CSV table of C-alpha atoms in Angstrom, one decimal:
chain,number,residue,atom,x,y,z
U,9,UNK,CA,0.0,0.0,0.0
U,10,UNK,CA,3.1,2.2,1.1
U,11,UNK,CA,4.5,1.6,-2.6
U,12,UNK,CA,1.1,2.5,-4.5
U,13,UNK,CA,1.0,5.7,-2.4
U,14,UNK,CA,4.4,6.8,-3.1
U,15,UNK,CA,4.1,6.0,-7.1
U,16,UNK,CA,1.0,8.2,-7.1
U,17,UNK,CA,2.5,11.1,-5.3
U,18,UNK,CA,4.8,10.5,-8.1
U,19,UNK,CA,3.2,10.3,-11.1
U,20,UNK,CA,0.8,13.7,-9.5
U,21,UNK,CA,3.7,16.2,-8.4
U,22,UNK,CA,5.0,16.5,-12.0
U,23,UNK,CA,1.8,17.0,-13.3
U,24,UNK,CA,0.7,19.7,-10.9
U,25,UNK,CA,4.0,21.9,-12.4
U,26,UNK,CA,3.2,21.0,-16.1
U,27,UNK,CA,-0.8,23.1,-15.4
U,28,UNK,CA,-0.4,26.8,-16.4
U,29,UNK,CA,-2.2,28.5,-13.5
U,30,UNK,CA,-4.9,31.0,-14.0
U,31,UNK,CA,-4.6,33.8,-12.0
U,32,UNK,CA,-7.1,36.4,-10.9
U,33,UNK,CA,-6.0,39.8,-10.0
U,34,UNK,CA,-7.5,40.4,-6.1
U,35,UNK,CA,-9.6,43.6,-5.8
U,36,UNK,CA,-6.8,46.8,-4.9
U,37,UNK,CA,-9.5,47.5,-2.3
U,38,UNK,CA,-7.9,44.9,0.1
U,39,UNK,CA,-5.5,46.7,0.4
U,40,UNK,CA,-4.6,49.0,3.6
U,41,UNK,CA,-5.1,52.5,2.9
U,42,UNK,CA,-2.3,54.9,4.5
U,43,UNK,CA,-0.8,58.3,3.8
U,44,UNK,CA,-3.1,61.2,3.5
U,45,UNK,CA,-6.0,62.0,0.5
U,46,UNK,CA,-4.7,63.8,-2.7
U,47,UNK,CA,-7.4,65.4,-4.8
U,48,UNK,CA,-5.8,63.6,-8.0
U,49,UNK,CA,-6.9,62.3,-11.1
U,50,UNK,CA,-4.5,59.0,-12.4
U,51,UNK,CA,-4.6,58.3,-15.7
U,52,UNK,CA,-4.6,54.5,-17.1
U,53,UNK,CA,-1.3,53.0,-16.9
U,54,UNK,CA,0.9,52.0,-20.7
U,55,UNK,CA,1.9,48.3,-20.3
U,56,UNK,CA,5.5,47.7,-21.5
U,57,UNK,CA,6.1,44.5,-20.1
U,58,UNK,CA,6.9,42.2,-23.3
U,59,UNK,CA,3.8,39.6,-22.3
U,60,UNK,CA,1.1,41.9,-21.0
U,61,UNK,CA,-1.0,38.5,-19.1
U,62,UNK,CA,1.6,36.6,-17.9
U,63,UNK,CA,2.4,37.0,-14.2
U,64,UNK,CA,4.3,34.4,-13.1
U,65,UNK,CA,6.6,31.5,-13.8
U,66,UNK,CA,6.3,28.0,-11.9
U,67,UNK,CA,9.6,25.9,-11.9
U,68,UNK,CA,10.9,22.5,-11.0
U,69,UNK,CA,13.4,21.1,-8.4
U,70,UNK,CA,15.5,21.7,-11.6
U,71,UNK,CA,14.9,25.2,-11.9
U,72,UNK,CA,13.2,24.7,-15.5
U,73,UNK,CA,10.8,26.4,-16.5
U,74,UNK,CA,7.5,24.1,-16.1
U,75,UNK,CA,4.3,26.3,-16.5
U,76,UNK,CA,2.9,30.0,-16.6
U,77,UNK,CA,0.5,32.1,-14.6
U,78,UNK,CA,-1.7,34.1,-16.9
U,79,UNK,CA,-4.5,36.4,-16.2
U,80,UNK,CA,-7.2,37.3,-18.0
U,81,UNK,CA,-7.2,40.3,-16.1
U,82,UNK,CA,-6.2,43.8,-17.2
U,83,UNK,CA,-2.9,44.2,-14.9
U,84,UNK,CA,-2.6,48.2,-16.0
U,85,UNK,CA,-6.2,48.9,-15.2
U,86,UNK,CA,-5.7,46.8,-11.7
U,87,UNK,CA,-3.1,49.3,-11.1
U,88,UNK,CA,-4.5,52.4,-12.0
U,89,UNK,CA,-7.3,51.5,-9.7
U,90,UNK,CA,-5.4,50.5,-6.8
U,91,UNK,CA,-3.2,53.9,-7.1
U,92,UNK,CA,-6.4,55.8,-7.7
U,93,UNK,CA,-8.1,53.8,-4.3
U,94,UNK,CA,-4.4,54.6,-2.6
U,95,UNK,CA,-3.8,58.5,-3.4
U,96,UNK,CA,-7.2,59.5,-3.4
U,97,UNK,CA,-8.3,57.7,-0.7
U,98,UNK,CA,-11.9,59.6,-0.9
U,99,UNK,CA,-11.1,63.4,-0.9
U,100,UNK,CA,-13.9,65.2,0.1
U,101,UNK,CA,-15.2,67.9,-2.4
U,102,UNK,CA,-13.0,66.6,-5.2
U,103,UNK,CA,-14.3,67.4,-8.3
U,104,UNK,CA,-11.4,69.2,-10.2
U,105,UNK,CA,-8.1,66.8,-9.2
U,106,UNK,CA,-5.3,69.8,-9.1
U,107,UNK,CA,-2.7,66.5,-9.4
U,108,UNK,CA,-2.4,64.4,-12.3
U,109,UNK,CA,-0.9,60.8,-12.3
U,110,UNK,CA,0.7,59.1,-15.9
U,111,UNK,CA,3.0,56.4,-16.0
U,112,UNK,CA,3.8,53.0,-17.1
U,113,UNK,CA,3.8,49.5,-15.8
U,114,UNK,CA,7.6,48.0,-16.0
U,115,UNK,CA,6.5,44.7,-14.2
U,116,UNK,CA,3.8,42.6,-12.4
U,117,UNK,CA,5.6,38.9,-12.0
U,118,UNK,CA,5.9,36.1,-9.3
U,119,UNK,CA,8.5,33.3,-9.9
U,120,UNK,CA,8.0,30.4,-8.1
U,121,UNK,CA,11.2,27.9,-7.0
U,122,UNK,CA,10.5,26.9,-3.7
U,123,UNK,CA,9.2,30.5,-2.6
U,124,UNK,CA,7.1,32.9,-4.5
U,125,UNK,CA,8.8,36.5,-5.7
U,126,UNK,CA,6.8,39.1,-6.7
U,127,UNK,CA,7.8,42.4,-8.0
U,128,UNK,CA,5.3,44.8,-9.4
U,129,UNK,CA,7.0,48.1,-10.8
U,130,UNK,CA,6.2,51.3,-12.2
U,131,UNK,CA,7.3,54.0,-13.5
U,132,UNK,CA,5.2,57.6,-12.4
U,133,UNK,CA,5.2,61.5,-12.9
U,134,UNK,CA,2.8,63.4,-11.3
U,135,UNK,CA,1.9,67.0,-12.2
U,136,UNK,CA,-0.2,70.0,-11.1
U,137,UNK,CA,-0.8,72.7,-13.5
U,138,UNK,CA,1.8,71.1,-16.0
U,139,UNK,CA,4.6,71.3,-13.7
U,140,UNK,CA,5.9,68.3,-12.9
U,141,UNK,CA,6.2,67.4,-9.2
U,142,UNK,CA,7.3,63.9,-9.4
U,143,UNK,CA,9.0,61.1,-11.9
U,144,UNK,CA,9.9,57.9,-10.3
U,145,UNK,CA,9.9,54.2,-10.7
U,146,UNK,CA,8.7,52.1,-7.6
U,147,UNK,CA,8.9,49.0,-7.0
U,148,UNK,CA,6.9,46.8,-4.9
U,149,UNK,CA,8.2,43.3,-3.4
U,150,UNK,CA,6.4,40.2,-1.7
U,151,UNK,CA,8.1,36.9,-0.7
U,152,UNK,CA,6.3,33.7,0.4
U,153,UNK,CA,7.0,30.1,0.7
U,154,UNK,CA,5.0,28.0,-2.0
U,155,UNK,CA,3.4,24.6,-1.3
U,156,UNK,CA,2.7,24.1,-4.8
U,157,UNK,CA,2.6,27.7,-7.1
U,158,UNK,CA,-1.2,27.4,-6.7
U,159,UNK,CA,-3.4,30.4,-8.7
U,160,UNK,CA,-4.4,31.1,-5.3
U,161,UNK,CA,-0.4,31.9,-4.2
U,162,UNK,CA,-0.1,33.6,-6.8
U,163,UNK,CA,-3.2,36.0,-6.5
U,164,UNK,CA,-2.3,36.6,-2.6
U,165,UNK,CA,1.7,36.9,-3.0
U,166,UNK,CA,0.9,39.5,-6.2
U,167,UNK,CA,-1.4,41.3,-3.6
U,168,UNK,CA,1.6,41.7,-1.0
U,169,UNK,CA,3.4,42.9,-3.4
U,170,UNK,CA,0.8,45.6,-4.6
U,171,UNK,CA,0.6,46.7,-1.0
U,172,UNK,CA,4.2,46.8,-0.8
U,173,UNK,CA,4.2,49.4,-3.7
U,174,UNK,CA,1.5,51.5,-2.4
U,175,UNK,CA,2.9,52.2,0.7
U,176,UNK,CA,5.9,53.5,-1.0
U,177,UNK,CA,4.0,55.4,-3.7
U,178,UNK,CA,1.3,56.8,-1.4
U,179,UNK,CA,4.1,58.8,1.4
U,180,UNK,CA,6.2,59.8,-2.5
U,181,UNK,CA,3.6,61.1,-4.1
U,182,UNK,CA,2.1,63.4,-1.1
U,183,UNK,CA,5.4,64.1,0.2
U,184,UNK,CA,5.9,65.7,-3.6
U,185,UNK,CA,2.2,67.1,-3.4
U,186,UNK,CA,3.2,68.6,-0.1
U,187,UNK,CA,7.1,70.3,-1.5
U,188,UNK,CA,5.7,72.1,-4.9
C-alpha cells in the first residue's frame, strides 16, 4: 500500500507543475489605505512588459521552466485603480483633481522555485498645472513560501506585493504634493 502511495504522489507532483495556472487579480480594495487624500486624477497606466497577461513563472526542483500564470485580467487597469483607491483615498469635495498621475507599468511577476517572488513596478510623474512634481519608478516586493505555485499563491503573494508598492507610492507622491 506504502508503494502504490508513493508511485502516485509520483506520477501527480510532475503534473501539478506542467498546469499553467490561471490567476485572478484580487480587488486593490484589500489593500490597507495609509498616507493622507490627494485630490488627483490618475490616468490608465501603458503596459511595457513584453507579455502583458503573464504574471508568473512555476519551476521544478530543476529550476526549468515548467508552466505559466496568466491572467485574463487587465494588470494596467488593476493598477490604475489601486493607485487611484491609494492617493485619493476619498477626498472630500474633489471634483477638479489639481494632481495628475501618468506612467507605465515596467513589471507585475511572481517566480515560483520553492518560494514565490513578486515584484510589481512602475514608473510615475505626477503633475499639477503642468509642472511636474514627481518622476519615479517604484517598486513593490512580496516573498512567500509556496506549497505548490497554486493560482491562489499567486493571487495573494501579487497582492503583497501591490501593497508593498502602495505604501511607497502613497508617502512619494504626497510628500511631492506637499514640497511644490
Amino acid at each position: 500500500m506504502r508503494h502504490a502511495f508513493a508511485i502516485a504522489l509520483l506520477v501527480w507532483l510532475p503534473g501539478c507543475a506542467m498546469m499553467t495556472r490561471e490567476v485572478r487579480l484580487p480587488d486593490p480594495a484589500l489593500v490597507a489605505r495609509r498616507g493622507p487624500a490627494l485630490c488627483v486624477k490618475v490616468e490608465r497606466l501603458a503596459d511595457v512588459r513584453p507579455h502583458p497577461q503573464k504574471v508568473g513563472l512555476v519551476r521544478n526542483g530543476f529550476y526549468a521552466s515548467t508552466a505559466d500564470a496568466i491572467t485574463k485580467d487587465d494588470v494596467p487597469g488593476w493598477l490604475t485603480k489601486a493607485l487611484q483607491n491609494e492617493l485619493s483615498r476619498g477626498a472630500q469635495d474633489c471634483t477638479t483633481p489639481a494632481l495628475t498621475v501618468t506612467g507605465t507599468v515596467n513589471d507585475a511577476f511572481a517566480d515560483e522555485y520553492w518560494n514565490l517572488d513578486a515584484k510589481i513596478s512602475v514608473t510615475l510623474k505626477m503633475s499639477r498645472a503642468g509642472k511636474q512634481l514627481m518622476d519615479a519608478t517604484f517598486q513593490g516586493r512580496a516573498l512567500k513560501v509556496s506549497m505548490a505555485g497554486s493560482s491562489s499563491e499567486f493571487e495573494e503573494i501579487l497582492l503583497a506585493a501591490l501593497s508593498d508598492l502602495l505604501s511607497t507610492v502613497g508617502t512619494a507622491a504626497a510628500n511631492a504634493a506637499a514640497a511644490n
